[in-house]
PDB file of C-alpha atoms in Angstrom:
ATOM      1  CA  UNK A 101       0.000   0.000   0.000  1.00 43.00           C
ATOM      2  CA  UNK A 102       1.447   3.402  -1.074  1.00 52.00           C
ATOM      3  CA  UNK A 103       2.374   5.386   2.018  1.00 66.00           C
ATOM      4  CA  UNK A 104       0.674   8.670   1.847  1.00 78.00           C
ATOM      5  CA  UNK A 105       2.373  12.220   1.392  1.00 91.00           C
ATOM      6  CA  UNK A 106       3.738  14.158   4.035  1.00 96.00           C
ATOM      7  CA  UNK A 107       2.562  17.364   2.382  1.00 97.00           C
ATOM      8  CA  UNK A 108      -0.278  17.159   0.147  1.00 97.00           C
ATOM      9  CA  UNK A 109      -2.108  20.164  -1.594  1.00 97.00           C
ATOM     10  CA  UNK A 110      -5.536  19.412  -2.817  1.00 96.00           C
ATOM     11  CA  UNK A 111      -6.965  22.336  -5.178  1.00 96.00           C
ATOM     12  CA  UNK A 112      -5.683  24.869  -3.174  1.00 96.00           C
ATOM     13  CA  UNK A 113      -5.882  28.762  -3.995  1.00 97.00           C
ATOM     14  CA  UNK A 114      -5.516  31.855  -1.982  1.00 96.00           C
ATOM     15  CA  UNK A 115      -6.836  35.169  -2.901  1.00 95.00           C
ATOM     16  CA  UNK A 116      -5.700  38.146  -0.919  1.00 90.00           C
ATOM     17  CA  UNK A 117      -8.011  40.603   0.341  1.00 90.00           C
ATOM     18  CA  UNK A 118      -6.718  42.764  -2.300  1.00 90.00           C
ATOM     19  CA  UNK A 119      -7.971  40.838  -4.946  1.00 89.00           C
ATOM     20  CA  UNK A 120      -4.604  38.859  -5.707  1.00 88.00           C
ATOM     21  CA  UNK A 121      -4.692  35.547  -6.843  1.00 93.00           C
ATOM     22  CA  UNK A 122      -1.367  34.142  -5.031  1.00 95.00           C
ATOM     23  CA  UNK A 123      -2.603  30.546  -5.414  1.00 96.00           C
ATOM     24  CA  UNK A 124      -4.721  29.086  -7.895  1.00 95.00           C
ATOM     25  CA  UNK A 125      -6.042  25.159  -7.914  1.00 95.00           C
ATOM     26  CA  UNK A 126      -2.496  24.174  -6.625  1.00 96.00           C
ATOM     27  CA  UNK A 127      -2.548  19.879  -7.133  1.00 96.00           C
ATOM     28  CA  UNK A 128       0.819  18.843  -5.063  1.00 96.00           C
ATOM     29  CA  UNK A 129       2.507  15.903  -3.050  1.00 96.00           C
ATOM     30  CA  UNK A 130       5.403  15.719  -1.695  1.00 97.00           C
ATOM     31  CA  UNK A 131       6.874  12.739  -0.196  1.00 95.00           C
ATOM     32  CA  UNK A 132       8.273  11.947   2.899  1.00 95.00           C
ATOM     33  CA  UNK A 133      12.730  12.207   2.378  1.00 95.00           C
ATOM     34  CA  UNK A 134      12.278  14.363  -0.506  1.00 96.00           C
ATOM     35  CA  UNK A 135      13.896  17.514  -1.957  1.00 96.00           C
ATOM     36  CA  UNK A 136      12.230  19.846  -3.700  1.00 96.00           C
ATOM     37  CA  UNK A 137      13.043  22.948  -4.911  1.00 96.00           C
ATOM     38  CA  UNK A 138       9.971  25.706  -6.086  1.00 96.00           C
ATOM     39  CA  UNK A 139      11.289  27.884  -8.530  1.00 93.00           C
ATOM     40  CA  UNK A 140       9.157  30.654 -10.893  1.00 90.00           C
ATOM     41  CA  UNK A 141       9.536  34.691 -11.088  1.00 88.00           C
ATOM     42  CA  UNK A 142       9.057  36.563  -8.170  1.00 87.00           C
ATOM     43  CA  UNK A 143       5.092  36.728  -7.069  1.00 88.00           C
ATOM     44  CA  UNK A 144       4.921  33.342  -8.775  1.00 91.00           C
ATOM     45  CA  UNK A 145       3.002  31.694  -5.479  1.00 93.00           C
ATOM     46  CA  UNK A 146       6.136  30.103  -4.174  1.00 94.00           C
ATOM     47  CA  UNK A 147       6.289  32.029  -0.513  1.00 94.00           C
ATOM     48  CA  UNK A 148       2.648  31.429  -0.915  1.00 95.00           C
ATOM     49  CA  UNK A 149       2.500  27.853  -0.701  1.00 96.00           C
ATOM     50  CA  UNK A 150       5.191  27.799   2.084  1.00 96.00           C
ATOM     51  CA  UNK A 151       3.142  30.061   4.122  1.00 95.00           C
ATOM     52  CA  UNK A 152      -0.180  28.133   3.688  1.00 96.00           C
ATOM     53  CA  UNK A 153       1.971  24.749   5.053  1.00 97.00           C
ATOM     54  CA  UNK A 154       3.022  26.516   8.311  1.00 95.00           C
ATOM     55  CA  UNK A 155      -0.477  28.089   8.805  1.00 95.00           C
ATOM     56  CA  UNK A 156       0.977  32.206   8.038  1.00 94.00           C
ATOM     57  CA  UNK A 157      -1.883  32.059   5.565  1.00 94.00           C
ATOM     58  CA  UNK A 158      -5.124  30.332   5.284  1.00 94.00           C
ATOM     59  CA  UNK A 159      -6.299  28.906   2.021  1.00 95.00           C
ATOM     60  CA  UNK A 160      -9.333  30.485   0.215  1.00 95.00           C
ATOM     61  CA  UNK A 161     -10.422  27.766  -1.100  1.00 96.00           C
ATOM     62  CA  UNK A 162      -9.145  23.728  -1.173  1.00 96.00           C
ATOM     63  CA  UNK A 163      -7.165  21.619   1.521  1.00 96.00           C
ATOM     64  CA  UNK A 164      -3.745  21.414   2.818  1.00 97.00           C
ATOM     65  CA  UNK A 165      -2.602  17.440   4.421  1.00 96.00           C
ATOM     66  CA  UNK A 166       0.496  17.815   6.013  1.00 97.00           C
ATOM     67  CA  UNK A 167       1.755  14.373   8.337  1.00 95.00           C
ATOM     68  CA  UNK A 168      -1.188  13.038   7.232  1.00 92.00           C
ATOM     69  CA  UNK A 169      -3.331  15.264   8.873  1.00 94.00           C
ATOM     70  CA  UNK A 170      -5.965  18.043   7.296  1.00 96.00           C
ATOM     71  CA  UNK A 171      -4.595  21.410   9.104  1.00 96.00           C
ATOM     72  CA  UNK A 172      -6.308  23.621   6.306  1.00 95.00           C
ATOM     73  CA  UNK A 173      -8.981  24.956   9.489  1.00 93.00           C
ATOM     74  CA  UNK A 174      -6.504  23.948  12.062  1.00 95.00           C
ATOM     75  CA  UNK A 175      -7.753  26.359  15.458  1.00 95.00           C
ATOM     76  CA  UNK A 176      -5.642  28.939  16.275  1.00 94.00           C
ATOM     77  CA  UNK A 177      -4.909  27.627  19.712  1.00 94.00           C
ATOM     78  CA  UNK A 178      -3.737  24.451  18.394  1.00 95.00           C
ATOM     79  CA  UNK A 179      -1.446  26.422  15.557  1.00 94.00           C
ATOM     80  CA  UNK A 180       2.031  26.200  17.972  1.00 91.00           C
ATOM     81  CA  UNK A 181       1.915  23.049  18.598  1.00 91.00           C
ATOM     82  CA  UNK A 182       1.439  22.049  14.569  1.00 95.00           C
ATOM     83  CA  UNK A 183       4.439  24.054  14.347  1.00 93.00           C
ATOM     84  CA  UNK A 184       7.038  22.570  16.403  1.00 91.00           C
ATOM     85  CA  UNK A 185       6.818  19.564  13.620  1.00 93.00           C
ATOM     86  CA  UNK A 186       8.220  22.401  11.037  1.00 95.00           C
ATOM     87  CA  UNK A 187      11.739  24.028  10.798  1.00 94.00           C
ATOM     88  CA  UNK A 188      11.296  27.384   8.835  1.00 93.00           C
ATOM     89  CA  UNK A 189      14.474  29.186   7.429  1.00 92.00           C
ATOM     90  CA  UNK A 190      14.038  33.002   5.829  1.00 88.00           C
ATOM     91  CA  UNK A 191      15.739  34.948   3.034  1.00 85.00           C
ATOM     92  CA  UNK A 192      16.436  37.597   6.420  1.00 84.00           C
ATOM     93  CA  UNK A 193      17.795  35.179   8.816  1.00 83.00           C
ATOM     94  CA  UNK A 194      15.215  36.742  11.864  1.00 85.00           C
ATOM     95  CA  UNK A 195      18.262  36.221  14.688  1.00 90.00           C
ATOM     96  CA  UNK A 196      17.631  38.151  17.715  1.00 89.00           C
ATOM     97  CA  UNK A 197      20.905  40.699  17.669  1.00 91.00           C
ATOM     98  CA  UNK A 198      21.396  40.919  21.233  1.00 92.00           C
ATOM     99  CA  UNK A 199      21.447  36.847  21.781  1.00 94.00           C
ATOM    100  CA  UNK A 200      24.625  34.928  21.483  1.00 95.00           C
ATOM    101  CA  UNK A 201      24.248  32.081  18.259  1.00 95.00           C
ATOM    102  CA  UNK A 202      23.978  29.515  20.895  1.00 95.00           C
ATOM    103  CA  UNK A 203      20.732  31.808  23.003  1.00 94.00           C
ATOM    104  CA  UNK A 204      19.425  32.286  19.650  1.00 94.00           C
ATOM    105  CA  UNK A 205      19.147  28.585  19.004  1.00 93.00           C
ATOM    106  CA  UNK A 206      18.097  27.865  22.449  1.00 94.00           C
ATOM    107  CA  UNK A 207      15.393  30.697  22.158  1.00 92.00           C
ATOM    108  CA  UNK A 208      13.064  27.800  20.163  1.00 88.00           C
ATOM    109  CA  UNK A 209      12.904  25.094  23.054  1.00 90.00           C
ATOM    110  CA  UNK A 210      12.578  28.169  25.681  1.00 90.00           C
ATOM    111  CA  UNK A 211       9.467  29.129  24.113  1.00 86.00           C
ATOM    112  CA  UNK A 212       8.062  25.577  24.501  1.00 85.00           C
ATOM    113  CA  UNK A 213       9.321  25.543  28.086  1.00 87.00           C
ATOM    114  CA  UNK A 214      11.724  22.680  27.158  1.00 87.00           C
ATOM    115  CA  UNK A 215      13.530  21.729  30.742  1.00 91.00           C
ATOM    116  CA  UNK A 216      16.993  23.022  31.023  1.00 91.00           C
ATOM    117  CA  UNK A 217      18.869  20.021  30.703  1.00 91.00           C
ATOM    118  CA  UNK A 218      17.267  19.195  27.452  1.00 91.00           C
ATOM    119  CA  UNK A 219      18.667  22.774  25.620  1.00 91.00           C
ATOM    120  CA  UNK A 220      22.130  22.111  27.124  1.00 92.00           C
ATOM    121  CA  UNK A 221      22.217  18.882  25.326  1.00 92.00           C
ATOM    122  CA  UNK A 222      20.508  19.524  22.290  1.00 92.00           C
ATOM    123  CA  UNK A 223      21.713  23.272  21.188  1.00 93.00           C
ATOM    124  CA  UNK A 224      25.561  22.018  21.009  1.00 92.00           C
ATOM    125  CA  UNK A 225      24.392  19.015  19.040  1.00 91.00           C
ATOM    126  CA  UNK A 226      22.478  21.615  16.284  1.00 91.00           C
ATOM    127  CA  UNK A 227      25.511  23.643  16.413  1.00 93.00           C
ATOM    128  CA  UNK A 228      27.659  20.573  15.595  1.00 90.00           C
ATOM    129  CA  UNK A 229      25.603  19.712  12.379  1.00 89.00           C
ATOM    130  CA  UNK A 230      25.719  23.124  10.671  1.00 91.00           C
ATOM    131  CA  UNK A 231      29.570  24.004  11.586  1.00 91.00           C
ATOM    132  CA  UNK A 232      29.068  26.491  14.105  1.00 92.00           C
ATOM    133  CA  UNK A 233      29.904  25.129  17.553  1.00 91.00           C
ATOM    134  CA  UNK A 234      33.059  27.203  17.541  1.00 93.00           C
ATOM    135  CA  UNK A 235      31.262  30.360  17.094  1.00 93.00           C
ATOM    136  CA  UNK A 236      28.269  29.681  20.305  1.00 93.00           C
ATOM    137  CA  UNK A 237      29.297  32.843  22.186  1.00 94.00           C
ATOM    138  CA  UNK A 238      29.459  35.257  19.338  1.00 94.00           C
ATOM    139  CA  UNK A 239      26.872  38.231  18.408  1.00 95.00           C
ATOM    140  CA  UNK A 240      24.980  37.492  14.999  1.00 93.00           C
ATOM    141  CA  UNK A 241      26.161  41.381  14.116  1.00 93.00           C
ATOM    142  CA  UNK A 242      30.107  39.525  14.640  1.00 95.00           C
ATOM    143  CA  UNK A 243      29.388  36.610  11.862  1.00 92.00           C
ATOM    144  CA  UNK A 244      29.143  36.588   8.209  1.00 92.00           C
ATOM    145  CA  UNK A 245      25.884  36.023   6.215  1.00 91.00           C
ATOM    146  CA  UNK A 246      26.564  32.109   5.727  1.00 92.00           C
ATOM    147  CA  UNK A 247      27.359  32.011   9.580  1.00 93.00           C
ATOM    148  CA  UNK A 248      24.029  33.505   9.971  1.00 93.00           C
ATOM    149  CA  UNK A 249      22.177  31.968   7.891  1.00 91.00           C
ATOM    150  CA  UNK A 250      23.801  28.588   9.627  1.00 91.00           C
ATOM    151  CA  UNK A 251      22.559  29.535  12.746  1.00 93.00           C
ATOM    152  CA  UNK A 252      19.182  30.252  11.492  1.00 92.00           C
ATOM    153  CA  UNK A 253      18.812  26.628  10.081  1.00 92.00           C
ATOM    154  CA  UNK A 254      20.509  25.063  13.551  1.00 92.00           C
ATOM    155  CA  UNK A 255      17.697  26.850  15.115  1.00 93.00           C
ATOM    156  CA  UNK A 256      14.824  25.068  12.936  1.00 93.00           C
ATOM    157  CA  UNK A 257      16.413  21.883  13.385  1.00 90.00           C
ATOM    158  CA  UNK A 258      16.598  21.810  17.047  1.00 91.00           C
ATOM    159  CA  UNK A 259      13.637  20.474  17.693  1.00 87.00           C
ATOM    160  CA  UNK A 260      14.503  17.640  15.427  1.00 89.00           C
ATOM    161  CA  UNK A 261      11.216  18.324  12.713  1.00 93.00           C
ATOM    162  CA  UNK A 262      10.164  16.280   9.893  1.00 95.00           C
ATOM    163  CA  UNK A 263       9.720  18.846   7.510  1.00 96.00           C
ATOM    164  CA  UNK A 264      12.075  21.734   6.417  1.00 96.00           C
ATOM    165  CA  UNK A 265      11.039  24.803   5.129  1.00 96.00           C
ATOM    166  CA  UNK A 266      13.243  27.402   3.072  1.00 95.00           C
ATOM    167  CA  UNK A 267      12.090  30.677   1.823  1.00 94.00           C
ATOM    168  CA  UNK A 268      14.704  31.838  -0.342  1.00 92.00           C
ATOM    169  CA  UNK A 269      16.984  31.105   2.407  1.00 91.00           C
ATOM    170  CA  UNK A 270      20.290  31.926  -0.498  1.00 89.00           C
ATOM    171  CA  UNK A 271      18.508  35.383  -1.230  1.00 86.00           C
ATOM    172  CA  UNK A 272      21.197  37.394   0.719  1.00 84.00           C
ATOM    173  CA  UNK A 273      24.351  35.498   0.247  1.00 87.00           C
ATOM    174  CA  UNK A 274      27.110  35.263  -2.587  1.00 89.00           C
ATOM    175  CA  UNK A 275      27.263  31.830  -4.854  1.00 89.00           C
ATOM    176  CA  UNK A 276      30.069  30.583  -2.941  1.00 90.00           C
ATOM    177  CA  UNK A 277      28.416  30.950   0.319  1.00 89.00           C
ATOM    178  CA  UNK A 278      24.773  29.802  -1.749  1.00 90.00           C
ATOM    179  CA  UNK A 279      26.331  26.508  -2.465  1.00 92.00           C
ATOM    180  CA  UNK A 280      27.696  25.635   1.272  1.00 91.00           C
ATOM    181  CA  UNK A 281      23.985  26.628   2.600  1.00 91.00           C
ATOM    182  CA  UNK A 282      22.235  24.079  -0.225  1.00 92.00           C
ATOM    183  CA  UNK A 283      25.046  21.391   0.247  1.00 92.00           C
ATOM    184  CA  UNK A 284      24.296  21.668   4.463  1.00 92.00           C
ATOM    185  CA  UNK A 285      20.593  21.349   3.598  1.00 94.00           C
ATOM    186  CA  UNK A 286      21.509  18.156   1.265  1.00 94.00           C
ATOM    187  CA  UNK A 287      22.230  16.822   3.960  1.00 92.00           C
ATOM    188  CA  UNK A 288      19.934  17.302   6.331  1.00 93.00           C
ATOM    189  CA  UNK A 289      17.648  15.608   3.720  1.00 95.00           C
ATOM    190  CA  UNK A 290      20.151  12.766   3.075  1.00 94.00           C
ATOM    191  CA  UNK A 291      19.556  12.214   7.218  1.00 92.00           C
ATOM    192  CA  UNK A 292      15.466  11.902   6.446  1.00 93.00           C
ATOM    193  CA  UNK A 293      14.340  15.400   6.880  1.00 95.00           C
ATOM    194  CA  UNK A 294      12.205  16.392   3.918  1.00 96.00           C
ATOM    195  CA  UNK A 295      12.898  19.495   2.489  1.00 97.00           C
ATOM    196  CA  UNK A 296      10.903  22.201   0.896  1.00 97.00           C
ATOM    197  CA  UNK A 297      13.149  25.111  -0.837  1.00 96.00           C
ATOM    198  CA  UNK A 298      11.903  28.235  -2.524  1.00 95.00           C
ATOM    199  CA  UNK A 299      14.082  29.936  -4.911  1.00 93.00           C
ATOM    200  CA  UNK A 300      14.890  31.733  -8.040  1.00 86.00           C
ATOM    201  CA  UNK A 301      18.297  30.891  -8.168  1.00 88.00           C
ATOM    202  CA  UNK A 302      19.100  28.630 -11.504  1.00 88.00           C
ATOM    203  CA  UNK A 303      22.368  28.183 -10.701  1.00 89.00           C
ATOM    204  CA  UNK A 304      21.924  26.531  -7.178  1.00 91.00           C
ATOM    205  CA  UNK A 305      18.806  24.410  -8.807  1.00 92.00           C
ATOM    206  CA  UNK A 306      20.884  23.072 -11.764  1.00 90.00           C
ATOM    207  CA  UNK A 307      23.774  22.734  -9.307  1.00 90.00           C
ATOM    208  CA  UNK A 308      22.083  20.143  -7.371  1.00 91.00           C
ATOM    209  CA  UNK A 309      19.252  18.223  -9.810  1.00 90.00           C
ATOM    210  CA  UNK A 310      16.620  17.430  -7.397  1.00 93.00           C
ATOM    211  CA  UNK A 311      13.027  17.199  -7.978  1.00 94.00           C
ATOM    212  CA  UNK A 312      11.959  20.960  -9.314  1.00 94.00           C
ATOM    213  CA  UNK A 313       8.589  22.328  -9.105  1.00 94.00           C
ATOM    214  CA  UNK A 314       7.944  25.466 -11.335  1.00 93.00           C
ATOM    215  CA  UNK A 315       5.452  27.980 -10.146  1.00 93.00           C
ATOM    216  CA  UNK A 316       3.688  30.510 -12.352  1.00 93.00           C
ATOM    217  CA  UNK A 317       0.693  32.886 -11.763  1.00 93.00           C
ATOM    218  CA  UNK A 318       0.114  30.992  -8.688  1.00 95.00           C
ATOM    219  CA  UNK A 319      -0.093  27.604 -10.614  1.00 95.00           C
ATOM    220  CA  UNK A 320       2.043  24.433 -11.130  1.00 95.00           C
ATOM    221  CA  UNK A 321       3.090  24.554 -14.597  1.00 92.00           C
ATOM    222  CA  UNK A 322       5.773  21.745 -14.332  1.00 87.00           C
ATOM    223  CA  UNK A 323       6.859  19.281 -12.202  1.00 92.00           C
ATOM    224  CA  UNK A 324      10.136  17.035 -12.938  1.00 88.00           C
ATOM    225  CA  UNK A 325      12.718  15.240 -11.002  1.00 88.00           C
ATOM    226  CA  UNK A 326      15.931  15.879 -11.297  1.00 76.00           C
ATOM    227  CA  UNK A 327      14.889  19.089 -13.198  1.00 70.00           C
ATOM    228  CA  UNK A 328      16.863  21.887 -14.711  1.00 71.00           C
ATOM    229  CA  UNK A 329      16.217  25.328 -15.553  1.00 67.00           C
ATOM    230  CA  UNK A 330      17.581  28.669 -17.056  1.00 61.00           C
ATOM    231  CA  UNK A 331      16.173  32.314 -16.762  1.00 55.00           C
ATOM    232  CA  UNK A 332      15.006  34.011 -20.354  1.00 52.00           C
ATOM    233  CA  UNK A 333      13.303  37.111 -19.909  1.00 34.00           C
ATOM    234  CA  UNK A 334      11.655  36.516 -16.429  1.00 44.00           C
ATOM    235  CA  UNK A 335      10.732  32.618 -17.851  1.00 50.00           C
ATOM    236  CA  UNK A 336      12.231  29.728 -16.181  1.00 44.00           C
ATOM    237  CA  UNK A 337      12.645  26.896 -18.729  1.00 45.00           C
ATOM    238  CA  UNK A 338      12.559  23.368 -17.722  1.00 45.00           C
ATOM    239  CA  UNK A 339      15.458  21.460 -19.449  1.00 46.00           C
ATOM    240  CA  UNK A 340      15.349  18.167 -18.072  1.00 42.00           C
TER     241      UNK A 340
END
């Protein structure tokens, strides 16, 4: 029996109060272990679709499965706890400036009121994985944009989620520093987190030839493993 998707779309569009269509009859699954990247032109519905699996948006019309659950009318006071099974990176990084990288990772299992000895352990283990566990007392203002970026990602993996979430989280950095941020997130994946990554960034996609989903108008217009693309006048065309 086929095991069922750990995020599945189902006709899903969002229209802004504004009158923007951001999604329109989305049709997606996405398997537990995957990677997949969601490339189109900016306003394409890719932040969209990321925001409507962690619950920042709520579809206008349609359903959203994720672990197998329906959380498209999820209550509010229930939201938090859906989203300690998600790790969410941003283009922006979102540290808090006055916290040391090792409070800033911390800062996740505080909020959950996660018992003391249980951040001591885990925080140098999440700093371990991404590189950083030489830098734990330093200011995010004293570390470069990878280093940040690093930390950002140690902090959605502390709590050990099943699902990954990256909003254009290369958007700031040089293609040197691009690469090492996709190669730390390969793997993650390769160690059974599934992960979702936004992005416009043809290089990094046809660096790494996983599954690419191309967004347009707030639709899926292709779909392709080990998918390729190029930019041509604000098009992204599939080559694979």
């Amino acid at each position: 029996m086929p095991r069922e998707p750990i995020v599945h779309f189902q006709r899903l569009s969002l229209v802004y109060p504004n009158g923007v269509r951001a999604l329109d009859n989305v049709e997606l699954e996405i398997g537990e272990g995957e990677f997949v990247f969601l490339v189109g032109p900016t306003g394409c519905g890719k932040s969209s679709l990321l925001r409507c699996i962690y619950l920042a948006e709520r579809p206008t019309m349609g359903r959203v499965k994720v672990l197998g659950k329906d959380i498209t009318h999820l209550q509010p006071s229930k939201v938090p706890y859906y989203r300690r099974k998600l790790g969410v990176v941003f283009q922006d990084f979102q540290l808090l400036e006055h916290k040391t990288v090792s409070e800033n990772v911390a800062f996740t299992l505080e909020v959950i009121g996660a018992p003391d000895r249980d951040i001591k352990r885990k925080v140098p283990l999440a700093l371990r994985m991404v590189g950083l566990e030489n830098k734990a007392n330093m200011l995010p203002t004293e570390l470069s944009g990878g280093e940040q970026q690093r930390t950002a990602i140690a902090r959605a993996l502390i709590n050990a989620p099943p699902i990954l979430l990256c909003d254009e989280p290369t958007g700031n950095l040089d293609p040197d520093t691009s690469t090492e941020i996709v190669r730390l997130l390969t793997l993650i994946n390769q160690r059974g987190t599934t992960v979702i990554m936004a992005t416009h960034d043809a290089q990094i996609v046809n660096a790494f030839k996983r599954r690419v989903v191309y967004m347009e108008n707030g639709r899926v217009m292709w779909d392709r493993n080990q998918g390729e693309y190029r930019s041509e006048d604000e098009k992204l065309v599939l080559l694979s």
